[in-house]
Amino acid sequence: MQNYKDNQLVSDENAIMNISILSVIGDREDQQDSFGYLLKKNEGLIVVCDGMGGHEGGQLASQLSVKDFVDKYTLIDLIPNPATFMMEVARECDNKVATLKKDGLKLNAGTTCVAAIVQKKQLFWCSIGDSRAYLVRNSEFVQLT
């Protein structure tokens, strides 16, 4: 998992794909984005979350959600149904974020989420909120969300 403090670009690759993640803070004082990914030999997961609800709450929400996606993906050798997997993890994250507290008080935090799994040369993705996902293939740039 990575948290951004300033503009940052991360790139990685495996046998079937290259990934790049870029965060631009713009004119905001706080960046509440988190991302995580795990590339296995012939597949991979990428997840980006942008927290909402004040710096502390939004940052916690995005970090928690990214960590849950990556941790659960790590535990399974081959996901039999990536779409179902992502929907289940997203629901679990939503429930956890809804109950986030600090000093006994509910944080009213939230996060957007874009997650993608590439498996068997197929792309599966889920999108919650307004964060964007793009696919670049053979010099063609396509906004998926």
PDB file of C-alpha atoms in Angstrom:
ATOM      1  CA  MET A   1       0.000   0.000   0.000  1.00  0.00           C
ATOM      2  CA  GLN A   2       1.231   3.476  -0.756  1.00  0.00           C
ATOM      3  CA  ASN A   3       0.080   6.846   0.489  1.00  0.00           C
ATOM      4  CA  TYR A   4       0.825   9.951  -1.511  1.00  0.00           C
ATOM      5  CA  LYS A   5       2.344  13.056  -0.007  1.00  0.00           C
ATOM      6  CA  ASP A   6       3.024  14.788  -3.310  1.00  0.00           C
ATOM      7  CA  ASN A   7       2.833  14.038  -7.014  1.00  0.00           C
ATOM      8  CA  GLN A   8       4.150  10.523  -7.486  1.00  0.00           C
ATOM      9  CA  LEU A   9       4.323   7.982 -10.298  1.00  0.00           C
ATOM     10  CA  VAL A  10       4.748   4.268  -9.667  1.00  0.00           C
ATOM     11  CA  SER A  11       5.244   1.682 -12.416  1.00  0.00           C
ATOM     12  CA  ASP A  12       5.647  -2.102 -12.331  1.00  0.00           C
ATOM     13  CA  GLU A  13       5.130  -5.079 -14.615  1.00  0.00           C
ATOM     14  CA  ASN A  14       4.796  -8.836 -14.814  1.00  0.00           C
ATOM     15  CA  ALA A  15       4.586 -11.328 -17.686  1.00  0.00           C
ATOM     16  CA  ILE A  16       1.240 -10.041 -19.003  1.00  0.00           C
ATOM     17  CA  MET A  17       0.890  -6.388 -18.054  1.00  0.00           C
ATOM     18  CA  ASN A  18       2.505  -3.103 -17.157  1.00  0.00           C
ATOM     19  CA  ILE A  19       0.888  -0.815 -14.613  1.00  0.00           C
ATOM     20  CA  SER A  20       1.330   2.862 -13.850  1.00  0.00           C
ATOM     21  CA  ILE A  21      -0.319   4.814 -11.064  1.00  0.00           C
ATOM     22  CA  LEU A  22      -0.131   8.609 -10.883  1.00  0.00           C
ATOM     23  CA  SER A  23      -1.506  10.868  -8.185  1.00  0.00           C
ATOM     24  CA  VAL A  24      -1.654  14.615  -8.601  1.00  0.00           C
ATOM     25  CA  ILE A  25      -2.592  16.530  -5.464  1.00  0.00           C
ATOM     26  CA  GLY A  26      -3.616  19.656  -7.336  1.00  0.00           C
ATOM     27  CA  ASP A  27      -4.529  22.645  -5.183  1.00  0.00           C
ATOM     28  CA  ARG A  28      -5.644  20.653  -2.130  1.00  0.00           C
ATOM     29  CA  GLU A  29      -3.635  20.717   1.083  1.00  0.00           C
ATOM     30  CA  ASP A  30      -4.274  17.077   1.921  1.00  0.00           C
ATOM     31  CA  GLN A  31      -4.034  13.996  -0.253  1.00  0.00           C
ATOM     32  CA  GLN A  32      -6.285  11.173   0.859  1.00  0.00           C
ATOM     33  CA  ASP A  33      -5.456   8.765  -1.973  1.00  0.00           C
ATOM     34  CA  SER A  34      -4.078   5.314  -1.329  1.00  0.00           C
ATOM     35  CA  PHE A  35      -3.197   2.615  -3.799  1.00  0.00           C
ATOM     36  CA  GLY A  36      -2.051  -0.942  -3.701  1.00  0.00           C
ATOM     37  CA  TYR A  37      -1.303  -3.658  -6.150  1.00  0.00           C
ATOM     38  CA  LEU A  38      -0.041  -7.187  -6.310  1.00  0.00           C
ATOM     39  CA  LEU A  39       1.350  -8.651  -9.473  1.00  0.00           C
ATOM     40  CA  LYS A  40       1.530 -12.418  -9.591  1.00  0.00           C
ATOM     41  CA  LYS A  41       3.215 -14.321 -12.430  1.00  0.00           C
ATOM     42  CA  ASN A  42       0.342 -14.154 -14.938  1.00  0.00           C
ATOM     43  CA  GLU A  43      -2.243 -11.948 -13.246  1.00  0.00           C
ATOM     44  CA  GLY A  44      -2.568  -8.947 -11.005  1.00  0.00           C
ATOM     45  CA  LEU A  45      -4.699  -6.674  -8.844  1.00  0.00           C
ATOM     46  CA  ILE A  46      -4.584  -2.880  -8.799  1.00  0.00           C
ATOM     47  CA  VAL A  47      -6.723  -0.788  -6.433  1.00  0.00           C
ATOM     48  CA  VAL A  48      -6.939   2.982  -5.951  1.00  0.00           C
ATOM     49  CA  CYS A  49      -9.069   4.675  -3.297  1.00  0.00           C
ATOM     50  CA  ASP A  50      -9.639   8.394  -2.679  1.00  0.00           C
ATOM     51  CA  GLY A  51     -10.838   9.139   0.837  1.00  0.00           C
ATOM     52  CA  MET A  52     -13.628  11.545   1.758  1.00  0.00           C
ATOM     53  CA  GLY A  53     -14.785  13.005   5.032  1.00  0.00           C
ATOM     54  CA  GLY A  54     -11.993  15.157   6.331  1.00  0.00           C
ATOM     55  CA  HIS A  55      -8.294  14.416   6.148  1.00  0.00           C
ATOM     56  CA  GLU A  56      -8.067  11.878   8.931  1.00  0.00           C
ATOM     57  CA  GLY A  57     -11.282  10.013   8.178  1.00  0.00           C
ATOM     58  CA  GLY A  58     -10.780   9.975   4.427  1.00  0.00           C
ATOM     59  CA  GLN A  59      -7.197   8.856   4.694  1.00  0.00           C
ATOM     60  CA  LEU A  60      -8.128   6.022   7.073  1.00  0.00           C
ATOM     61  CA  ALA A  61     -10.999   4.940   4.828  1.00  0.00           C
ATOM     62  CA  SER A  62      -8.829   4.793   1.710  1.00  0.00           C
ATOM     63  CA  GLN A  63      -5.957   3.023   3.492  1.00  0.00           C
ATOM     64  CA  LEU A  64      -8.270   0.439   5.067  1.00  0.00           C
ATOM     65  CA  SER A  65      -9.998  -0.327   1.774  1.00  0.00           C
ATOM     66  CA  VAL A  66      -6.786  -0.703  -0.208  1.00  0.00           C
ATOM     67  CA  LYS A  67      -5.266  -2.918   2.475  1.00  0.00           C
ATOM     68  CA  ASP A  68      -8.333  -5.161   2.553  1.00  0.00           C
ATOM     69  CA  PHE A  69      -8.338  -5.629  -1.229  1.00  0.00           C
ATOM     70  CA  VAL A  70      -4.630  -6.492  -1.375  1.00  0.00           C
ATOM     71  CA  ASP A  71      -4.694  -8.696   1.739  1.00  0.00           C
ATOM     72  CA  LYS A  72      -7.648 -10.749   0.503  1.00  0.00           C
ATOM     73  CA  TYR A  73      -6.142 -11.065  -2.988  1.00  0.00           C
ATOM     74  CA  THR A  74      -2.872 -12.253  -1.458  1.00  0.00           C
ATOM     75  CA  LEU A  75      -4.615 -15.139   0.305  1.00  0.00           C
ATOM     76  CA  ILE A  76      -6.097 -16.731  -2.842  1.00  0.00           C
ATOM     77  CA  ASP A  77      -3.971 -18.405  -5.499  1.00  0.00           C
ATOM     78  CA  LEU A  78      -6.552 -18.113  -8.274  1.00  0.00           C
ATOM     79  CA  ILE A  79      -9.760 -16.111  -7.929  1.00  0.00           C
ATOM     80  CA  PRO A  80     -12.518 -18.261  -9.518  1.00  0.00           C
ATOM     81  CA  ASN A  81     -14.775 -15.252 -10.203  1.00  0.00           C
ATOM     82  CA  PRO A  82     -12.946 -11.887 -10.060  1.00  0.00           C
ATOM     83  CA  ALA A  83     -16.151  -9.825 -10.397  1.00  0.00           C
ATOM     84  CA  THR A  84     -17.762 -11.570  -7.415  1.00  0.00           C
ATOM     85  CA  PHE A  85     -14.525 -11.312  -5.426  1.00  0.00           C
ATOM     86  CA  MET A  86     -14.326  -7.536  -5.945  1.00  0.00           C
ATOM     87  CA  MET A  87     -18.008  -6.998  -5.096  1.00  0.00           C
ATOM     88  CA  GLU A  88     -17.644  -8.990  -1.866  1.00  0.00           C
ATOM     89  CA  VAL A  89     -14.495  -7.158  -0.791  1.00  0.00           C
ATOM     90  CA  ALA A  90     -16.080  -3.787  -1.649  1.00  0.00           C
ATOM     91  CA  ARG A  91     -19.088  -4.613   0.551  1.00  0.00           C
ATOM     92  CA  GLU A  92     -16.801  -5.633   3.425  1.00  0.00           C
ATOM     93  CA  CYS A  93     -14.819  -2.405   3.040  1.00  0.00           C
ATOM     94  CA  ASP A  94     -18.011  -0.348   3.000  1.00  0.00           C
ATOM     95  CA  ASN A  95     -19.134  -1.934   6.259  1.00  0.00           C
ATOM     96  CA  LYS A  96     -15.752  -1.330   7.910  1.00  0.00           C
ATOM     97  CA  VAL A  97     -15.520   2.282   6.710  1.00  0.00           C
ATOM     98  CA  ALA A  98     -19.064   3.002   7.925  1.00  0.00           C
ATOM     99  CA  THR A  99     -18.018   2.087  11.460  1.00  0.00           C
ATOM    100  CA  LEU A 100     -14.676   3.942  11.604  1.00  0.00           C
ATOM    101  CA  LYS A 101     -14.287   5.814  14.888  1.00  0.00           C
ATOM    102  CA  LYS A 102     -11.712   7.958  16.619  1.00  0.00           C
ATOM    103  CA  ASP A 103     -11.870   8.679  20.328  1.00  0.00           C
ATOM    104  CA  GLY A 104     -15.258   6.919  20.395  1.00  0.00           C
ATOM    105  CA  LEU A 105     -16.770   9.235  17.776  1.00  0.00           C
ATOM    106  CA  LYS A 106     -17.877   8.136  14.332  1.00  0.00           C
ATOM    107  CA  LEU A 107     -15.663   9.684  11.628  1.00  0.00           C
ATOM    108  CA  ASN A 108     -18.343   9.887   8.887  1.00  0.00           C
ATOM    109  CA  ALA A 109     -15.631   8.896   6.453  1.00  0.00           C
ATOM    110  CA  GLY A 110     -15.910   7.422   2.993  1.00  0.00           C
ATOM    111  CA  THR A 111     -13.802   6.537   0.009  1.00  0.00           C
ATOM    112  CA  THR A 112     -14.126   6.046  -3.702  1.00  0.00           C
ATOM    113  CA  CYS A 113     -12.617   2.868  -5.095  1.00  0.00           C
ATOM    114  CA  VAL A 114     -11.448   1.567  -8.436  1.00  0.00           C
ATOM    115  CA  ALA A 115     -10.114  -1.981  -8.492  1.00  0.00           C
ATOM    116  CA  ALA A 116      -9.054  -4.135 -11.406  1.00  0.00           C
ATOM    117  CA  ILE A 117      -7.969  -7.728 -11.763  1.00  0.00           C
ATOM    118  CA  VAL A 118      -6.292  -9.022 -14.895  1.00  0.00           C
ATOM    119  CA  GLN A 119      -6.529 -12.786 -15.080  1.00  0.00           C
ATOM    120  CA  LYS A 120      -6.271 -15.200 -18.001  1.00  0.00           C
ATOM    121  CA  LYS A 121      -5.840 -12.179 -20.296  1.00  0.00           C
ATOM    122  CA  GLN A 122      -9.216 -10.792 -19.202  1.00  0.00           C
ATOM    123  CA  LEU A 123      -9.813  -7.500 -17.389  1.00  0.00           C
ATOM    124  CA  PHE A 124     -12.350  -7.270 -14.574  1.00  0.00           C
ATOM    125  CA  TRP A 125     -12.966  -4.024 -12.720  1.00  0.00           C
ATOM    126  CA  CYS A 126     -15.218  -2.397 -10.191  1.00  0.00           C
ATOM    127  CA  SER A 127     -15.785   1.295  -9.644  1.00  0.00           C
ATOM    128  CA  ILE A 128     -17.378   3.008  -6.667  1.00  0.00           C
ATOM    129  CA  GLY A 129     -17.575   6.793  -6.823  1.00  0.00           C
ATOM    130  CA  ASP A 130     -15.842   9.121  -9.233  1.00  0.00           C
ATOM    131  CA  SER A 131     -12.252   7.819  -9.316  1.00  0.00           C
ATOM    132  CA  ARG A 132     -11.143   6.954 -12.820  1.00  0.00           C
ATOM    133  CA  ALA A 133      -9.667   3.869 -14.425  1.00  0.00           C
ATOM    134  CA  TYR A 134      -7.921   3.869 -17.783  1.00  0.00           C
ATOM    135  CA  LEU A 135      -6.745   1.107 -20.060  1.00  0.00           C
ATOM    136  CA  VAL A 136      -3.833   1.578 -22.423  1.00  0.00           C
ATOM    137  CA  ARG A 137      -3.358  -1.126 -25.037  1.00  0.00           C
ATOM    138  CA  ASN A 138      -1.443  -0.918 -28.289  1.00  0.00           C
ATOM    139  CA  SER A 139      -1.125   2.886 -27.950  1.00  0.00           C
ATOM    140  CA  GLU A 140      -4.900   3.252 -27.483  1.00  0.00           C
ATOM    141  CA  PHE A 141      -5.943   5.120 -24.334  1.00  0.00           C
ATOM    142  CA  VAL A 142      -9.479   4.330 -23.086  1.00  0.00           C
ATOM    143  CA  GLN A 143     -11.244   5.720 -20.006  1.00  0.00           C
ATOM    144  CA  LEU A 144     -13.124   2.771 -18.470  1.00  0.00           C
ATOM    145  CA  THR A 145     -15.006   4.628 -15.755  1.00  0.00           C
TER     146      THR A 145
END
